[in-house]
Short mmCIF file of N, CA and C in Angstrom, two decimals:
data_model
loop_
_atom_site.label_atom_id
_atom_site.label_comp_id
_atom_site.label_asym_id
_atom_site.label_seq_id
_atom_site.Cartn_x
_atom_site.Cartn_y
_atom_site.Cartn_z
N UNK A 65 14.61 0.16 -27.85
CA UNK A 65 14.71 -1.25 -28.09
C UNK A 65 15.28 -1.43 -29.50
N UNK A 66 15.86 -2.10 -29.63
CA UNK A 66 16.56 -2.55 -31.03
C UNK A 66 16.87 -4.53 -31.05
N UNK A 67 17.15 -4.72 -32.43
CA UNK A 67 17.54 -6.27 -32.99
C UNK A 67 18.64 -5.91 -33.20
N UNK A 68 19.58 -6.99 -32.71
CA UNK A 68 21.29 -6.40 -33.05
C UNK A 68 21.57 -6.79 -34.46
N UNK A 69 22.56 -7.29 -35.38
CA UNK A 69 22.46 -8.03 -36.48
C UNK A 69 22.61 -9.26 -36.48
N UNK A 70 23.53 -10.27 -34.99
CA UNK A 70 23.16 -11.04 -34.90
C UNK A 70 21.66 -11.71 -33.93
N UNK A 71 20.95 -10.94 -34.28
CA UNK A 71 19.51 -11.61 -33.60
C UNK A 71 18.98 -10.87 -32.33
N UNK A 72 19.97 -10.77 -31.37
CA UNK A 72 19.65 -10.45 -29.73
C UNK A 72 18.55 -9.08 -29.92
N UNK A 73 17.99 -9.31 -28.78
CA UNK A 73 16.72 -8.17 -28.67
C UNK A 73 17.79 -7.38 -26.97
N UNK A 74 17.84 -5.92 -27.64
CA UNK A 74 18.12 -5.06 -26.44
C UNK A 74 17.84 -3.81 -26.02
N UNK A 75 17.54 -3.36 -25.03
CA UNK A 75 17.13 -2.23 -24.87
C UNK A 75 17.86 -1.18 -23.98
N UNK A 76 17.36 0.36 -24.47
CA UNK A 76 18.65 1.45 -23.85
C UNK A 76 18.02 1.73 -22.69
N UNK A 77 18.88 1.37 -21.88
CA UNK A 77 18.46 1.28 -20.18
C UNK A 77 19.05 2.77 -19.63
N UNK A 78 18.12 3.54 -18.92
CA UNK A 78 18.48 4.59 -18.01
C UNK A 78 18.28 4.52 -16.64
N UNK A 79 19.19 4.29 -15.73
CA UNK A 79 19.24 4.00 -14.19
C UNK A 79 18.43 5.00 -13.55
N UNK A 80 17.67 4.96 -13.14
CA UNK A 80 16.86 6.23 -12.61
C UNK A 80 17.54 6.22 -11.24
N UNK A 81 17.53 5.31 -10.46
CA UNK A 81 18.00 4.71 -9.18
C UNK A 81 19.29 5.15 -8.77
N UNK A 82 19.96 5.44 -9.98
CA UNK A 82 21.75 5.57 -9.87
C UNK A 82 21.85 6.33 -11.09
N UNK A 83 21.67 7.79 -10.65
CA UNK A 83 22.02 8.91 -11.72
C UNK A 83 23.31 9.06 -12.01
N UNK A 84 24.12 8.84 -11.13
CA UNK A 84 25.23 8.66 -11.77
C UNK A 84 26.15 7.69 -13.09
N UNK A 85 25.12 6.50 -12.96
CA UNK A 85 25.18 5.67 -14.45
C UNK A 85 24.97 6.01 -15.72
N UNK A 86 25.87 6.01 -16.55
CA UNK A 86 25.51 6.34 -17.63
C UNK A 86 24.20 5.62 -18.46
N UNK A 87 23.44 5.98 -19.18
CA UNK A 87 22.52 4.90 -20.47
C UNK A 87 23.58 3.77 -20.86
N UNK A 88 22.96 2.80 -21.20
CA UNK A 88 23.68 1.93 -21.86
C UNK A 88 22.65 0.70 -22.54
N UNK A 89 23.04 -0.09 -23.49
CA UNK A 89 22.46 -0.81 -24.28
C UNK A 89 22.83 -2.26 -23.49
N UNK A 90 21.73 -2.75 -23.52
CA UNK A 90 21.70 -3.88 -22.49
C UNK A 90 21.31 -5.01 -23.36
N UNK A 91 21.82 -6.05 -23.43
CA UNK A 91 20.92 -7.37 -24.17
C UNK A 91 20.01 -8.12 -22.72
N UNK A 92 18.67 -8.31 -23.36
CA UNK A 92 17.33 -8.71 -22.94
C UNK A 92 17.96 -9.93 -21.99
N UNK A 93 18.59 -10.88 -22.93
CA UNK A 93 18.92 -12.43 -22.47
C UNK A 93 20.30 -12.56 -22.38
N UNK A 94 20.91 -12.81 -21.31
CA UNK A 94 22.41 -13.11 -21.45
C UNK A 94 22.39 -14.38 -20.41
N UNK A 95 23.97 -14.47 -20.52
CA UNK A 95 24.23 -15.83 -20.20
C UNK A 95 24.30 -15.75 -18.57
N UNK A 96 23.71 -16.82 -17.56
CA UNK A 96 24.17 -16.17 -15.91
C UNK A 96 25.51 -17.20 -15.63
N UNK A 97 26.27 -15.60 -15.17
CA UNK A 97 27.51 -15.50 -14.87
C UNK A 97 27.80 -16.94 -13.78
N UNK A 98 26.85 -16.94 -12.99
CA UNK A 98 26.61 -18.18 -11.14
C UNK A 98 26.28 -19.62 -11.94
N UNK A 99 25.75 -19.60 -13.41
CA UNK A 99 25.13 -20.51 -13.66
C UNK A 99 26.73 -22.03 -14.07
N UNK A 100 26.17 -23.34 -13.58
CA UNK A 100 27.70 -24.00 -13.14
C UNK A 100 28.20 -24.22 -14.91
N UNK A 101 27.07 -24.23 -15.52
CA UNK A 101 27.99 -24.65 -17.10
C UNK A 101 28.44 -23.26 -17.95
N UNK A 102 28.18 -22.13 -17.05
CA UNK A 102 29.18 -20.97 -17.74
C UNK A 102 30.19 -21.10 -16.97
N UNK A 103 30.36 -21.10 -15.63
CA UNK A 103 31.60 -21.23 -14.44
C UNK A 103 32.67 -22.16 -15.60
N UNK A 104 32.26 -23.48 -15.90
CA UNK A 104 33.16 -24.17 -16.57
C UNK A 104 33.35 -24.28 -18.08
N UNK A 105 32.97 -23.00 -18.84
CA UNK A 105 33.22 -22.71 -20.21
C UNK A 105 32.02 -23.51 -21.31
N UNK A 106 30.98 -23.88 -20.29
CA UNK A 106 30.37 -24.72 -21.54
C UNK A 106 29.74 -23.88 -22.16
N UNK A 107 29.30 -23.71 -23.65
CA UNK A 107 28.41 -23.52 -24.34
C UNK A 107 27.22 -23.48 -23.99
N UNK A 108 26.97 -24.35 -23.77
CA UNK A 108 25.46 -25.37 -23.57
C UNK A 108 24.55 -24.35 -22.55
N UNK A 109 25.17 -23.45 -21.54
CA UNK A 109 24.77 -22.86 -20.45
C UNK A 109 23.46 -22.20 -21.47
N UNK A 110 22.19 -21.93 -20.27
CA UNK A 110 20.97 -21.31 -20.91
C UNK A 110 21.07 -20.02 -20.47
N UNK A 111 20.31 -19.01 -21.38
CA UNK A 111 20.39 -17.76 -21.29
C UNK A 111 19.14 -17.43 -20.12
N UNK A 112 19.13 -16.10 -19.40
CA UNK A 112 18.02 -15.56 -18.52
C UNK A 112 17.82 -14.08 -18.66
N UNK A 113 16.71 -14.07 -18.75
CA UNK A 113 16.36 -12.35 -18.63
C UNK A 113 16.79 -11.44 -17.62
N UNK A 114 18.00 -10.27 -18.32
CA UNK A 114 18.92 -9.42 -17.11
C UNK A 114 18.31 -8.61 -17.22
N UNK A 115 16.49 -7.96 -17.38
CA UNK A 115 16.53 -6.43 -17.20
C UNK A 115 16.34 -6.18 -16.17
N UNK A 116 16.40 -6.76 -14.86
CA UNK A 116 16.84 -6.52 -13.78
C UNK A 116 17.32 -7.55 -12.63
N UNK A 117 18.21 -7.22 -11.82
CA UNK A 117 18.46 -8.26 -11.02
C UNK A 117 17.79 -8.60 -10.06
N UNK A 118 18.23 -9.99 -9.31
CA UNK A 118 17.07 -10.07 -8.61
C UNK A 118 17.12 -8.83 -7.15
N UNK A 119 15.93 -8.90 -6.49
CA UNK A 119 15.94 -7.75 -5.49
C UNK A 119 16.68 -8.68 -4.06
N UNK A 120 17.60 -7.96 -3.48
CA UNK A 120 18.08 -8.61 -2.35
C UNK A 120 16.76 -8.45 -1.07
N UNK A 121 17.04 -9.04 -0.29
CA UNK A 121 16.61 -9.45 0.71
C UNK A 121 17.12 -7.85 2.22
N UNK A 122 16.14 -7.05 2.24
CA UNK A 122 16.49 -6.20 3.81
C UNK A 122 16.35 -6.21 4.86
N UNK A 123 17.55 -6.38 5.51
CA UNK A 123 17.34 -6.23 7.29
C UNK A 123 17.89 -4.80 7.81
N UNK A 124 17.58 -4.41 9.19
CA UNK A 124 17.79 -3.26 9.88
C UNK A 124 18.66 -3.67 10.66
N UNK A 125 19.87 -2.99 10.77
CA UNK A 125 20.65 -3.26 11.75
C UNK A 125 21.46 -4.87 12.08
N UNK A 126 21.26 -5.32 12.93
CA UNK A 126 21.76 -6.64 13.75
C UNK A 126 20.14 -7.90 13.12
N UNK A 127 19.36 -7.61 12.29
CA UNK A 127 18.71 -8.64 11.84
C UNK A 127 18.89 -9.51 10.60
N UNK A 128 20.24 -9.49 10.63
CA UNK A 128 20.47 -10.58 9.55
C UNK A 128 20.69 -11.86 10.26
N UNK A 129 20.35 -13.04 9.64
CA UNK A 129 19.99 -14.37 10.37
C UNK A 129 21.65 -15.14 10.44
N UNK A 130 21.45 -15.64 11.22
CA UNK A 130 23.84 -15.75 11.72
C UNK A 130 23.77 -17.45 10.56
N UNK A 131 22.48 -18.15 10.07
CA UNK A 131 23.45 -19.18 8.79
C UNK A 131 22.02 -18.25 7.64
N UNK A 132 22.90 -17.95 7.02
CA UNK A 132 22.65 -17.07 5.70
C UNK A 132 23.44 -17.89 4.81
N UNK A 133 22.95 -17.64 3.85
CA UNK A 133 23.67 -18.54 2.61
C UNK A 133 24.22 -17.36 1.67
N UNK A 134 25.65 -18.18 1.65
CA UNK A 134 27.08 -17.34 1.16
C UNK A 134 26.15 -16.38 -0.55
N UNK A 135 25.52 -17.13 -1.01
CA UNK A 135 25.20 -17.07 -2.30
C UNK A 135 24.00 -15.99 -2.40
N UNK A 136 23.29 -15.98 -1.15
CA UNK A 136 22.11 -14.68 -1.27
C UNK A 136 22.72 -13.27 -1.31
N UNK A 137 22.13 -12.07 -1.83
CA UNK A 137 22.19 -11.56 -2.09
C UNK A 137 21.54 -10.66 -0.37
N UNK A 138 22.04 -9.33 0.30
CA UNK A 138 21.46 -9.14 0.67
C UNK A 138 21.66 -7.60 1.29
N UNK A 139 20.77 -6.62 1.63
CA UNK A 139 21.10 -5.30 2.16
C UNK A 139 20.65 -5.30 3.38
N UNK A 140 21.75 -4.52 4.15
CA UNK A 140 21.66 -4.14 5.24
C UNK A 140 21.36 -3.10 5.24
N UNK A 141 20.31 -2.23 6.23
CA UNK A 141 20.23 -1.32 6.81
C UNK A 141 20.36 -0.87 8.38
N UNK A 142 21.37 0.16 8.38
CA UNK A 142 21.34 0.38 9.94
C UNK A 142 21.58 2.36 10.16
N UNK A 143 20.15 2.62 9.89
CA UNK A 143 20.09 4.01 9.20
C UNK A 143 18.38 3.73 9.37
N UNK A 144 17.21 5.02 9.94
CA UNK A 144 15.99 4.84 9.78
C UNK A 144 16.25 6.01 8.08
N UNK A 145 14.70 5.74 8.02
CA UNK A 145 14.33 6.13 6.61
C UNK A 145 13.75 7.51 6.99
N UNK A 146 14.04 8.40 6.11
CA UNK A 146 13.57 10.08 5.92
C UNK A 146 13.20 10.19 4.77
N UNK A 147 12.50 11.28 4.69
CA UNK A 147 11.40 11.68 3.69
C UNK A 147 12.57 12.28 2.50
N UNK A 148 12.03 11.68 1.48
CA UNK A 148 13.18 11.92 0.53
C UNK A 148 13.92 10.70 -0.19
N UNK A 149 14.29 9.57 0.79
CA UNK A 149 15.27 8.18 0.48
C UNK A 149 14.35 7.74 -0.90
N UNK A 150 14.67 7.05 -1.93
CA UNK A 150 14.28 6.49 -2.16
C UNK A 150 13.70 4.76 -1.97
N UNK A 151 12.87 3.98 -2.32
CA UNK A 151 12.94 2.82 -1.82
C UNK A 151 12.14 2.14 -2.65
N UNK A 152 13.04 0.85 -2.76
CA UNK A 152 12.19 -0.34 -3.74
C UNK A 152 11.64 -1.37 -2.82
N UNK A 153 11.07 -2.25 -3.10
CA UNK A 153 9.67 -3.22 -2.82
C UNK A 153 9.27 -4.13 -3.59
N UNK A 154 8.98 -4.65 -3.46
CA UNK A 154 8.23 -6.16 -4.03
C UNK A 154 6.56 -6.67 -3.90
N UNK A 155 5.87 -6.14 -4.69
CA UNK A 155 4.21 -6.51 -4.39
C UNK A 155 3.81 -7.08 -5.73
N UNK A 156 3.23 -7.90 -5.54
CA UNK A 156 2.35 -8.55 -6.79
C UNK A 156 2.67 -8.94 -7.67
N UNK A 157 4.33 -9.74 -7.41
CA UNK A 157 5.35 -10.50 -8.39
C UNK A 157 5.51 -9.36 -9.50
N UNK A 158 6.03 -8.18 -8.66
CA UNK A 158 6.58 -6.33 -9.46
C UNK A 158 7.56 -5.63 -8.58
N UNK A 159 8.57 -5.56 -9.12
CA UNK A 159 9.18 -4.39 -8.22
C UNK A 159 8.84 -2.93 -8.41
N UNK A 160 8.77 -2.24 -7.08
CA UNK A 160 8.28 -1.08 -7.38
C UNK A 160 9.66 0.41 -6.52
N UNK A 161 9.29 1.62 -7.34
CA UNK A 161 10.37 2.57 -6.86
C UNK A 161 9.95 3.17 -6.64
N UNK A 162 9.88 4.47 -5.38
CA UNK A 162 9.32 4.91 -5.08
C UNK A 162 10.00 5.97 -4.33
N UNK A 163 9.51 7.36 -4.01
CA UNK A 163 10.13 8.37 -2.63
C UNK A 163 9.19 8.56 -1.59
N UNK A 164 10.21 8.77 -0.69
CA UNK A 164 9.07 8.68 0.64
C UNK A 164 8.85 9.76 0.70
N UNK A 165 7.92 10.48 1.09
CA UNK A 165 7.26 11.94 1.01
C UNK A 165 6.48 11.71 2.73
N UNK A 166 5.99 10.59 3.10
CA UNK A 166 5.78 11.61 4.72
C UNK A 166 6.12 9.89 5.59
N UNK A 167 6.36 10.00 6.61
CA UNK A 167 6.89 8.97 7.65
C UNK A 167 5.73 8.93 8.43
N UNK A 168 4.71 7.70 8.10
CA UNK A 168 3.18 7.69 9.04
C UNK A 168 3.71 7.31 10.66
N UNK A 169 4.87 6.23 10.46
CA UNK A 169 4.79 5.49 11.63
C UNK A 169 6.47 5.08 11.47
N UNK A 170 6.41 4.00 12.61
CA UNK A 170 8.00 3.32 12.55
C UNK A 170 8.09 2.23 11.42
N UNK A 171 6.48 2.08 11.02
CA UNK A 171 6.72 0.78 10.00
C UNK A 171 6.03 1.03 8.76
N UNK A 172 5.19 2.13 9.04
CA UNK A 172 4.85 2.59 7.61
C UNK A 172 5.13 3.81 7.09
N UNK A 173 5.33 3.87 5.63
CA UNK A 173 5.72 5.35 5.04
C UNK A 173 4.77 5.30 3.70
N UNK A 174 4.25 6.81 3.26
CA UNK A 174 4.16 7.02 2.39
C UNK A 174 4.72 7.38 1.19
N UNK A 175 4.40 6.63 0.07
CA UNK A 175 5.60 7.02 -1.13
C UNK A 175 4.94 7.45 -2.55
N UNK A 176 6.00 8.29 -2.81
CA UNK A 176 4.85 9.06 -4.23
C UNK A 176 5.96 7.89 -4.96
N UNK A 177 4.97 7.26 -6.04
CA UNK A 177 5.26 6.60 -7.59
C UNK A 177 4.68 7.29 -8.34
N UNK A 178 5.58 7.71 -9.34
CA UNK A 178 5.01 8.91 -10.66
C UNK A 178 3.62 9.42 -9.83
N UNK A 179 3.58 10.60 -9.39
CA UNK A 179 2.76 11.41 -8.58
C UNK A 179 1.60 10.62 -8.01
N UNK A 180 1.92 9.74 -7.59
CA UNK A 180 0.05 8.76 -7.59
C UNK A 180 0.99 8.11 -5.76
N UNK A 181 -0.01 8.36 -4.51
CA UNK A 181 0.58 8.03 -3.57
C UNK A 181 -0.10 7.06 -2.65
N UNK A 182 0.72 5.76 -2.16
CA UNK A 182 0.92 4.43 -1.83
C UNK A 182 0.92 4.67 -0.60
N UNK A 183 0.15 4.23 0.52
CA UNK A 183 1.03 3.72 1.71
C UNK A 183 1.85 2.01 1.68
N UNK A 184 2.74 1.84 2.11
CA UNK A 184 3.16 0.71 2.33
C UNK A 184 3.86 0.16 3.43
N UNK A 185 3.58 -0.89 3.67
CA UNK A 185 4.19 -1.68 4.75
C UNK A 185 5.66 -2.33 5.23
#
């Protein structure tokens, strides 16, 4: 984490998710890109916290809903899950990362987070 010299608070981000990314120095608060008074050059636009984006929305296969809105964000899957994938989640207003280490069922898997192991739904 560092103070730049003009003010901004940022921190050196390592992609765990995407080893292939390099580290890089991230500012905390930046401006959103979607937001309509950056679209049209204003100033005025308010800053939001980028240390992560938001999490898209997953369907399997043919379950994406046919009026979806152009603007959501969203992953498809059409591939089951094996021991090994990694996989993120959403519990308790937290995203969480995780590997699957054993396949209980068609809808549940177990996942080691830093050695400590979850079933989830």
């Amino acid at each position: 984490m560092r103070v730049t010299e003009s003010g901004h608070l940022e921190y050196y981000l390592e992609y765990i998710d995407y080893t292939e990314e390099a580290n890089e120095w991230i500012g905390v608060f930046q401006k959103n890109p979607f937001n309509q008074a950056c679209l049209e050059g204003k100033s005025n636009g308010s800053t939001e916290i980028m240390l992560r984006p938001s999490f898209p929305q997953w369907y399997r296969g043919q379950q994406v809903p046919k009026h979806f809105s152009k603007s959501e964000v969203i992953a498809r899957v059409c591939d089951t899950w094996k021991v090994g994938d990694w996989v993120d989640w959403h519990n308790k207003d937290c995203y969480w990362t995780g590997q699957i280490i054993e396949l209980t069922s068609k809808t549940v898997v177990e996942v080691n987070i830093y050695s400590l192991i979850y079933k989830i739904f």
